[in-house]
Short mmCIF file of C-alpha atoms in Angstrom, two decimals:
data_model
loop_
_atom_site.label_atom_id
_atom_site.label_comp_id
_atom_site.label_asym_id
_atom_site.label_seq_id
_atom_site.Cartn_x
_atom_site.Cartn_y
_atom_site.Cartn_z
CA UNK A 1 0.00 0.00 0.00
CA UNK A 2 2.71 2.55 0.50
CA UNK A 3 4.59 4.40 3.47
CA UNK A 4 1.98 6.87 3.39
CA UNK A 5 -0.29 5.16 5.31
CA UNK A 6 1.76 5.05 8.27
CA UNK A 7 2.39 8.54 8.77
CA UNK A 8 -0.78 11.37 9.40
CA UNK A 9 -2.34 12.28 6.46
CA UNK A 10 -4.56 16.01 7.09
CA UNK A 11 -8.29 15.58 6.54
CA UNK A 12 -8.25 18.66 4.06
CA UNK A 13 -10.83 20.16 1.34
CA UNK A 14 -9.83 21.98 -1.73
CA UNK A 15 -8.73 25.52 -0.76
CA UNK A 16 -5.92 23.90 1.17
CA UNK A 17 -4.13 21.59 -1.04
CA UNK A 18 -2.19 24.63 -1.93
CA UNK A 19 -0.66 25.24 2.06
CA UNK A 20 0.14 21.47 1.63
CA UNK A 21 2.10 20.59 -1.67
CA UNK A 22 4.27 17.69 -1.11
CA UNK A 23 2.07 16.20 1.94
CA UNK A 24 0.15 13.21 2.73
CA UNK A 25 -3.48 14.02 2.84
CA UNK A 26 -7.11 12.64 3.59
CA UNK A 27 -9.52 14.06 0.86
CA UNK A 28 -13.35 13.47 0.65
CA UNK A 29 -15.70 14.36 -2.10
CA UNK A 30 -17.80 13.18 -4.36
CA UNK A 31 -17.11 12.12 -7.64
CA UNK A 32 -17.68 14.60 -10.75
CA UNK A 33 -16.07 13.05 -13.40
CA UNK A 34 -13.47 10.50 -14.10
CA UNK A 35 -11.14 10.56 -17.94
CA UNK A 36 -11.26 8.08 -20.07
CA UNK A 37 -8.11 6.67 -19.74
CA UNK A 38 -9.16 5.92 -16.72
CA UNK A 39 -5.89 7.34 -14.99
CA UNK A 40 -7.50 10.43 -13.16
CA UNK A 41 -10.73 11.66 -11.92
CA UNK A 42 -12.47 14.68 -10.54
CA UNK A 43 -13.82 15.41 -6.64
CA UNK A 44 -15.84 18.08 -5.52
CA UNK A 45 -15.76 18.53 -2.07
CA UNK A 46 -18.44 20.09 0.17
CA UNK A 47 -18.15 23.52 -0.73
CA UNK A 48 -18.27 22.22 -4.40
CA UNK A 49 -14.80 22.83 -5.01
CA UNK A 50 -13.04 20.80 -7.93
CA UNK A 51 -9.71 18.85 -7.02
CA UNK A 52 -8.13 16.41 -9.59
CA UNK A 53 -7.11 12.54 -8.31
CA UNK A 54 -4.22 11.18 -10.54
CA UNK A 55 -3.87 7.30 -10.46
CA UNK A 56 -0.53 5.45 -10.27
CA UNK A 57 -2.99 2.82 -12.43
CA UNK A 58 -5.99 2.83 -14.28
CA UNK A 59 -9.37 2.36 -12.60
CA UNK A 60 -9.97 -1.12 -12.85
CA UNK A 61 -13.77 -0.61 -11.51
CA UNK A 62 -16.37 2.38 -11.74
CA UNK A 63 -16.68 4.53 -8.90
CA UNK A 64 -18.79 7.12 -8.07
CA UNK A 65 -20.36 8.86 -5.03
CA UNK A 66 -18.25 10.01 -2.10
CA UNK A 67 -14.72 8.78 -2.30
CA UNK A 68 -11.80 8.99 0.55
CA UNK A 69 -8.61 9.50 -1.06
CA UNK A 70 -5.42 9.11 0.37
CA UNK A 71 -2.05 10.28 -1.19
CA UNK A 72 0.15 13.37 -1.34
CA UNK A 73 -0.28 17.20 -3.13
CA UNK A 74 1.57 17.89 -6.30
CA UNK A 75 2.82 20.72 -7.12
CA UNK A 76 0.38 21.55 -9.33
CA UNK A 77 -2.37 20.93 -6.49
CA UNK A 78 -3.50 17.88 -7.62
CA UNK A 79 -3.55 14.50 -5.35
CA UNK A 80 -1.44 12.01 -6.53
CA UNK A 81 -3.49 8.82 -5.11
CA UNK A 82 -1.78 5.92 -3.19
CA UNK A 83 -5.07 4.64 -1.89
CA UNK A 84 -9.12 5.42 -2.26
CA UNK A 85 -11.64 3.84 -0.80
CA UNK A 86 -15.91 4.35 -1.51
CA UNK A 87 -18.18 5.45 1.80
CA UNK A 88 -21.07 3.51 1.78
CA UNK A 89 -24.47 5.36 1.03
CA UNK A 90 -26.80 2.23 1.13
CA UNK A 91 -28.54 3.01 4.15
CA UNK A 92 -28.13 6.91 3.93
CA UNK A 93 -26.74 9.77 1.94
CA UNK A 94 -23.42 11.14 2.87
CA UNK A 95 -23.57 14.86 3.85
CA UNK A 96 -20.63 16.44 2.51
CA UNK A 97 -21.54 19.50 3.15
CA UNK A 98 -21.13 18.66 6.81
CA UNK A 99 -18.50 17.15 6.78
CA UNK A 100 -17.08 19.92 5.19
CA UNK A 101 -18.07 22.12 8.35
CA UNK A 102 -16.86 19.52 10.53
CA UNK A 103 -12.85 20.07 8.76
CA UNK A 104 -13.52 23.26 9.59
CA UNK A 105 -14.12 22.66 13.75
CA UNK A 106 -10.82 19.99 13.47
CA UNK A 107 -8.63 22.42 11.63
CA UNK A 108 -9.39 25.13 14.53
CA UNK A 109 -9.16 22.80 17.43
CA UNK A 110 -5.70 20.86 16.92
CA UNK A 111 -5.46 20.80 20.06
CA UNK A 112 -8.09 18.22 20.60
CA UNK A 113 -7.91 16.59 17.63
CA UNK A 114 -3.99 16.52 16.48
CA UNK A 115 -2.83 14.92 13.00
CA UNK A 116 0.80 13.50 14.46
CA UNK B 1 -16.52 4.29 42.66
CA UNK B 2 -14.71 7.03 41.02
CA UNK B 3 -17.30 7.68 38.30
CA UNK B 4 -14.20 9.31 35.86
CA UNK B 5 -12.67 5.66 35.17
CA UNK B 6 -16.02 4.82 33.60
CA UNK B 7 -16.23 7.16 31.09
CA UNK B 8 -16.31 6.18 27.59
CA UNK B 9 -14.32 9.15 25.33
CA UNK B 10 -13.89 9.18 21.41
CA UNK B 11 -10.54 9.94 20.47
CA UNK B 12 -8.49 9.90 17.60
CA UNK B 13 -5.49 7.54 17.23
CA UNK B 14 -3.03 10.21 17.75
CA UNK B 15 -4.31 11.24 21.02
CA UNK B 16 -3.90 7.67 22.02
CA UNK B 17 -0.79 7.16 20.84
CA UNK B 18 0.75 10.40 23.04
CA UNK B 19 -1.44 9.65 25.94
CA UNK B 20 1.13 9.01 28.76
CA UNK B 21 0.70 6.06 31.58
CA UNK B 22 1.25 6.73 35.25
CA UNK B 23 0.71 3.28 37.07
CA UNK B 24 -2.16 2.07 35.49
CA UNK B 25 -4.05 5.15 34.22
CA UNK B 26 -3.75 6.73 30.75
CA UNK B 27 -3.62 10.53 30.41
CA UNK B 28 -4.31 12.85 27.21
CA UNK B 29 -3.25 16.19 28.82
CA UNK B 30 -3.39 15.46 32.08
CA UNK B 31 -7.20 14.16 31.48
CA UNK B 32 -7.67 10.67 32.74
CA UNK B 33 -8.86 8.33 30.30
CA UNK B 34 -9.81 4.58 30.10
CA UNK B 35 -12.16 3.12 27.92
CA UNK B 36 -12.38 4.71 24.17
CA UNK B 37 -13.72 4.54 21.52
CA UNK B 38 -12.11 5.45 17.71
CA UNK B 39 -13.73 5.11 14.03
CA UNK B 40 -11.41 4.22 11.52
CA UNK B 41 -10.78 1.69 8.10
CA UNK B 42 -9.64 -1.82 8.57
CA UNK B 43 -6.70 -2.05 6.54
CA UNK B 44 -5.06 -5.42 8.38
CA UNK B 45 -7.19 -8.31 10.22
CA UNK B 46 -5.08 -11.45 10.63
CA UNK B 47 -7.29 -14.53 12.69
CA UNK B 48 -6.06 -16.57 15.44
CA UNK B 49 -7.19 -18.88 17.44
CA UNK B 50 -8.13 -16.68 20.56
CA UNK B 51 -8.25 -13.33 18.87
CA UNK B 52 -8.27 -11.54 15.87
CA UNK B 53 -6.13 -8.42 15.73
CA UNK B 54 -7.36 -5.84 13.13
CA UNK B 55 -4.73 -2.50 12.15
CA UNK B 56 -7.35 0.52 12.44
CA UNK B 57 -6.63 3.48 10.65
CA UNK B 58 -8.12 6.87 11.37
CA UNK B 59 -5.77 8.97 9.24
CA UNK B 60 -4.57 10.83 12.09
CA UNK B 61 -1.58 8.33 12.97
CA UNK B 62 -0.18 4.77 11.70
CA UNK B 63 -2.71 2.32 12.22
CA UNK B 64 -3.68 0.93 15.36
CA UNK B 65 -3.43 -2.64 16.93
CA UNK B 66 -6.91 -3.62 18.12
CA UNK B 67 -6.84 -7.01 19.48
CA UNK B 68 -10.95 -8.59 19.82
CA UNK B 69 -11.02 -11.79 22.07
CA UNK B 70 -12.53 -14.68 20.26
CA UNK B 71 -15.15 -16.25 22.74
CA UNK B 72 -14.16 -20.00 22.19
CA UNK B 73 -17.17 -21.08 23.90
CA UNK B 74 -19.72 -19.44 21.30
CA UNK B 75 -21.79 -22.10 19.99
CA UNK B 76 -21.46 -22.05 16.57
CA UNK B 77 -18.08 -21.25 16.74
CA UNK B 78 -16.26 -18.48 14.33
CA UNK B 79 -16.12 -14.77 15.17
CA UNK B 80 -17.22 -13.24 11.94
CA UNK B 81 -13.69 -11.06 10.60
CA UNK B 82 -14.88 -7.95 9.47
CA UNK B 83 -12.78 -7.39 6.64
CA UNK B 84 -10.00 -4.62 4.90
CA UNK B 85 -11.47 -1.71 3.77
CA UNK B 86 -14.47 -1.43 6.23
CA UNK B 87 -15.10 2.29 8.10
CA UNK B 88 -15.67 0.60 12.42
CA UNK B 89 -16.24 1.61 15.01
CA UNK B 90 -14.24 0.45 17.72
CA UNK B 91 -15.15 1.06 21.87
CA UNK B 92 -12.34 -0.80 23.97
CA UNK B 93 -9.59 -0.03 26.60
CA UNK B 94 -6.28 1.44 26.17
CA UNK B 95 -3.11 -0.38 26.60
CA UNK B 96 0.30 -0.67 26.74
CA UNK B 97 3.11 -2.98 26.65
CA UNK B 98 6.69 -2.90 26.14
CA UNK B 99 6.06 1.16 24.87
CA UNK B 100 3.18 0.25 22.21
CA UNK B 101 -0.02 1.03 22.50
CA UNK B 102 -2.97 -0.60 21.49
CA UNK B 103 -6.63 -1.59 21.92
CA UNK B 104 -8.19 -4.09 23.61
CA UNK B 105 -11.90 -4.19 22.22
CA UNK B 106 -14.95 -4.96 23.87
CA UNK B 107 -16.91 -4.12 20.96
CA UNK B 108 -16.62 -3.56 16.97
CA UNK B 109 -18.69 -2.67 14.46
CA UNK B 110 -19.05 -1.89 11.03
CA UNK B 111 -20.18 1.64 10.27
CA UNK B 112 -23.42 1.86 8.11
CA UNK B 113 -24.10 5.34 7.87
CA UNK B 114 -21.00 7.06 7.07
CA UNK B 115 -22.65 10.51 8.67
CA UNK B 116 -21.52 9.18 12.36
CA UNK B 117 -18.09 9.08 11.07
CA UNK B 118 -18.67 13.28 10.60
CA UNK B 119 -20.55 13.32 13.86
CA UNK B 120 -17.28 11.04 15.61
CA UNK B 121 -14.78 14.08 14.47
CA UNK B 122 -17.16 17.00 15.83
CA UNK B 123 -17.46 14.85 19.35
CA UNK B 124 -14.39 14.23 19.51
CA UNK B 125 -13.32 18.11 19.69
CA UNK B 126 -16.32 18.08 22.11
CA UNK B 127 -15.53 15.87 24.43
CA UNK B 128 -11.73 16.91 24.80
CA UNK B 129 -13.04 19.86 25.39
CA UNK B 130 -15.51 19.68 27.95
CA UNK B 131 -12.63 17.59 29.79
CA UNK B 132 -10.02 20.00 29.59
CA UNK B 133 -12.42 22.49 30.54
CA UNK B 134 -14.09 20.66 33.71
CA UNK B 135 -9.95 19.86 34.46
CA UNK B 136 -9.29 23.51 34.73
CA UNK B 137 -11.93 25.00 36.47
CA UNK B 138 -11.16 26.04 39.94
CA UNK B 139 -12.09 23.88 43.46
CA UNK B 140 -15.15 21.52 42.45
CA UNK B 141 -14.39 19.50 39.60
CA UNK B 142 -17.20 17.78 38.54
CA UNK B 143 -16.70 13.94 38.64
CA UNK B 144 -18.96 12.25 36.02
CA UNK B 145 -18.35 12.85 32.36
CA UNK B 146 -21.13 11.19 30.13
CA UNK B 147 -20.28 10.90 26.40
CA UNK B 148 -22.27 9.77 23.61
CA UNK B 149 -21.65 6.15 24.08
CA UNK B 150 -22.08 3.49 20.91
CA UNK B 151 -25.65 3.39 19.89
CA UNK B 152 -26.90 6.02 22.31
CA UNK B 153 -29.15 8.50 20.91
CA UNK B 154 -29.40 12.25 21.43
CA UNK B 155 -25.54 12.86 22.75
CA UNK B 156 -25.22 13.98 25.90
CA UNK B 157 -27.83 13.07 28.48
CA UNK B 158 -30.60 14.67 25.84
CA UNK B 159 -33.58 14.64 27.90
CA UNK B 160 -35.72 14.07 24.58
CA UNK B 161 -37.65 17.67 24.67
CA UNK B 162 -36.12 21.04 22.78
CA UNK B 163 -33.54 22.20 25.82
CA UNK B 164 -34.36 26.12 26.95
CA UNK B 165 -30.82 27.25 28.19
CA UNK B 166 -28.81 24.45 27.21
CA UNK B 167 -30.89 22.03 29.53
CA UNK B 168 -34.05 20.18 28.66
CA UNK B 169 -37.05 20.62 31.20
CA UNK B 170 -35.93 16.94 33.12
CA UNK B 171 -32.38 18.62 33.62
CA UNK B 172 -33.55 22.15 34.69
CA UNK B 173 -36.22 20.73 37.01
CA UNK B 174 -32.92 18.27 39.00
CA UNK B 175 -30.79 21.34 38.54
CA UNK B 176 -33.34 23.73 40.52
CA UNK B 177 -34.04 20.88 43.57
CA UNK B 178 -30.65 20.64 43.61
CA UNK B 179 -29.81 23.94 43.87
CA UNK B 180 -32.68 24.76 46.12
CA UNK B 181 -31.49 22.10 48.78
CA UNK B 182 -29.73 23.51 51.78
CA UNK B 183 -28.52 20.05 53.43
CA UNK B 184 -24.63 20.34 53.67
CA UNK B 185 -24.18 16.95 51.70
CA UNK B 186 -26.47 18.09 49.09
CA UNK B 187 -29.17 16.12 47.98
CA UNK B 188 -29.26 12.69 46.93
CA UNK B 189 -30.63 10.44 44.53
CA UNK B 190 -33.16 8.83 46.78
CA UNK B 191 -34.38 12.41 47.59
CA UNK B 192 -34.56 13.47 44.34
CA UNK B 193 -37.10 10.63 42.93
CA UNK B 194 -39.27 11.01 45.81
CA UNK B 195 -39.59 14.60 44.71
CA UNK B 196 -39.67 13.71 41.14
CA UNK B 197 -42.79 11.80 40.69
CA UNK B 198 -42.72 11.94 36.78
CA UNK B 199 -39.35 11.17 36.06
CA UNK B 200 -37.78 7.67 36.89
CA UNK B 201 -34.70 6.61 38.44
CA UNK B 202 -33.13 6.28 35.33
CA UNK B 203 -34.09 9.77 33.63
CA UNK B 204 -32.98 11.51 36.70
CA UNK B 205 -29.33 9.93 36.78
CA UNK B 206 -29.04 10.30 32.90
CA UNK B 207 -29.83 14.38 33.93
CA UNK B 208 -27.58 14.37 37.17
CA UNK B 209 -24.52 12.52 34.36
CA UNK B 210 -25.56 15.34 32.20
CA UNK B 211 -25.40 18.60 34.97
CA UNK B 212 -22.02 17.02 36.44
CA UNK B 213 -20.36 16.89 32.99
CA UNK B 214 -21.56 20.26 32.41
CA UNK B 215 -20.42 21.62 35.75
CA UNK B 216 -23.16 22.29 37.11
CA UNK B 217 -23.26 19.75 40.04
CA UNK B 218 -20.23 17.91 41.76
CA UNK B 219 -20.57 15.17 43.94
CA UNK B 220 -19.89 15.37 47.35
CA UNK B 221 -19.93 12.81 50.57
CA UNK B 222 -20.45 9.79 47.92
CA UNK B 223 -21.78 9.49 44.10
CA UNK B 224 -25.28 9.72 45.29
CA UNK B 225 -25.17 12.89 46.64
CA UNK B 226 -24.49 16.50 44.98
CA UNK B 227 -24.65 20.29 45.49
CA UNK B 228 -24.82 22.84 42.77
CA UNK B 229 -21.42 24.49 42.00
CA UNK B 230 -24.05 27.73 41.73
CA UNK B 231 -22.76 28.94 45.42
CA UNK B 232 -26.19 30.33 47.53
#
């Protein structure tokens, strides 16, 4: 799987990939669109906010919905992806949008809720 | 009896992983904690004969060890494995041995709603808070804190009806009896049902959890007993 799942990886939105170019990060959102090739795909995240997922591979299955990436900022502020993983929505919708409020509350208290 | 050890707080795995050991107590910032509980992805579950250990990952660390006793007894046998790639929930105790932490669980389970993963992250803040907070506050430090254990509904002591001030009608009407009583020792548990006709036993120790956590109350001769940190 990589080395960067042993290290803390920031649960981040789109407006701050930029303060974290070269680090391991957490990103949610859902999926927009995905290229044909199959080797990147588009996330919007809760405040609908585009970021771009490069693959190391090709998808070898369809995804769509919410996705948790995990992998590090390019320098171009894109996420080059090590791992993803779908969030189940079987039972009920995931509310971005809340979750998007709730980066906000972790990212102010690091105190109480420390990456590392 | 001291109520503290039973407290149930979500945390993430970094928090655990920095929370130091005196004897046998665990401390996040000088708060005492003991039993946990964390939400995070299986990547690793490897089966043996009396446990399975699962590697939990919450983002905020390496993955943890979480170590689930296999009841051998179980009719039927196998503990079902839940597998890599699942969002859990774990509740268990801390430990440590030879300097590594890990989990012992008492109980896991797959997440099916992926909204209390959000709602795990905003209590967590919470309840680090509230501890810190009832930590720091001068003299009377209340003694109970009562978190949003697995499966409970409504958070913290939520008394079912819209709260007015923070406190729903059950909590204001055990705060003001409380506050009202003039017996050194305070009034206890006992005294409080009598007086409470509508509410049961039950209710009124969910709302006396609730007031303690919130500093309202703080228990004095014994855990049945309390006085309002309101000073007459």
């Amino acid at each position: 799987m990589g080395d960067v799942h042993e290290v803390p990886r920031r649960r981040v939105a789109t407006a701050h990939l930029a303060q974290h170019i070269g680090q391991p990060v957490c990103f949610v959102g859902r999926v927009e669109k995905i290229h044909p090739t199959g080797k990147f795909f588009v996330l919007s995240d809760g405040e609908g906010k585009n970021t771009t997922v490069e693959l190391r591979e090709p998808l070898d299955e369809e995804i769509s919905g919410i996705v948790e990436v995990v992998g590090r900022v390019t320098n171009q502020a894109t996420i080059m992806c090590m791992s993803y993983v779908q969030f189940r929505e079987d039972k009920s919708p995931f509310d971005l949008e809340l979750y998007n409020e709730a980066l906000k509350i972790i990212h102010e208290f690091p105190e109480y809720f420390p990456f590392g | 009896q001291r109520i503290r050890s039973q407290n149930i707080v979500p945390c993430t795995v970094s928090q655990l992983l920095a929370a130091e050991q005196v004897d046998e107590t665990f401390r996040i910032r000088d708060v005492e904690i003991s039993q946990v509980t964390i939400m995070g992805i299986i990547r690793h579950a490897e089966k043996a004969p009396t446990n399975i250990l699962y590697k939990v990952d919450d983002m905020t660390a390496a993955p943890m060890d979480v170590r689930q006793w296999v009841d051998t007894d179980e009719a039927g046998g196998e503990n079902v494995v839940v597998p890599p790639g699942t969002y859990v929930k774990v509740a268990g105790h801390l430990r440590s041995f030879q300097n590594k932490k890990s989990l012992v669980a008492f109980k896991i389970m797959p997440l099916e709603n992926m909204n209390e993963f959000t709602t795990h992250l905003l209590e967590i803040v919470n309840a680090h808070m509230i501890l810190r907070k009832n930590l720091m506050s001068a003299s009377r430090v209340p003694q109970s804190f009562a978190s949003a254990g697995m499966g409970d509904v409504g958070g913290y002591g939520g008394g079912g009806s819209l709260p007015v001030n923070g406190l729903t009608a059950h909590q204001s009407q055990v705060l003001n009896l409380i506050k009202n009583c003039p017996v050194p020792e305070g009034m206890s548990l006992q005294e409080l049902k009598l007086q409470l006709h509508n509410m049961s036993m039950s209710t009124i120790k969910q709302a006396v959890e609730f007031l303690s956590s919130e500093g309202h109350i703080y228990s004095t001769v014994d855990d049945d007993h309390y006085k309002s940190t309101d000073a007459e």
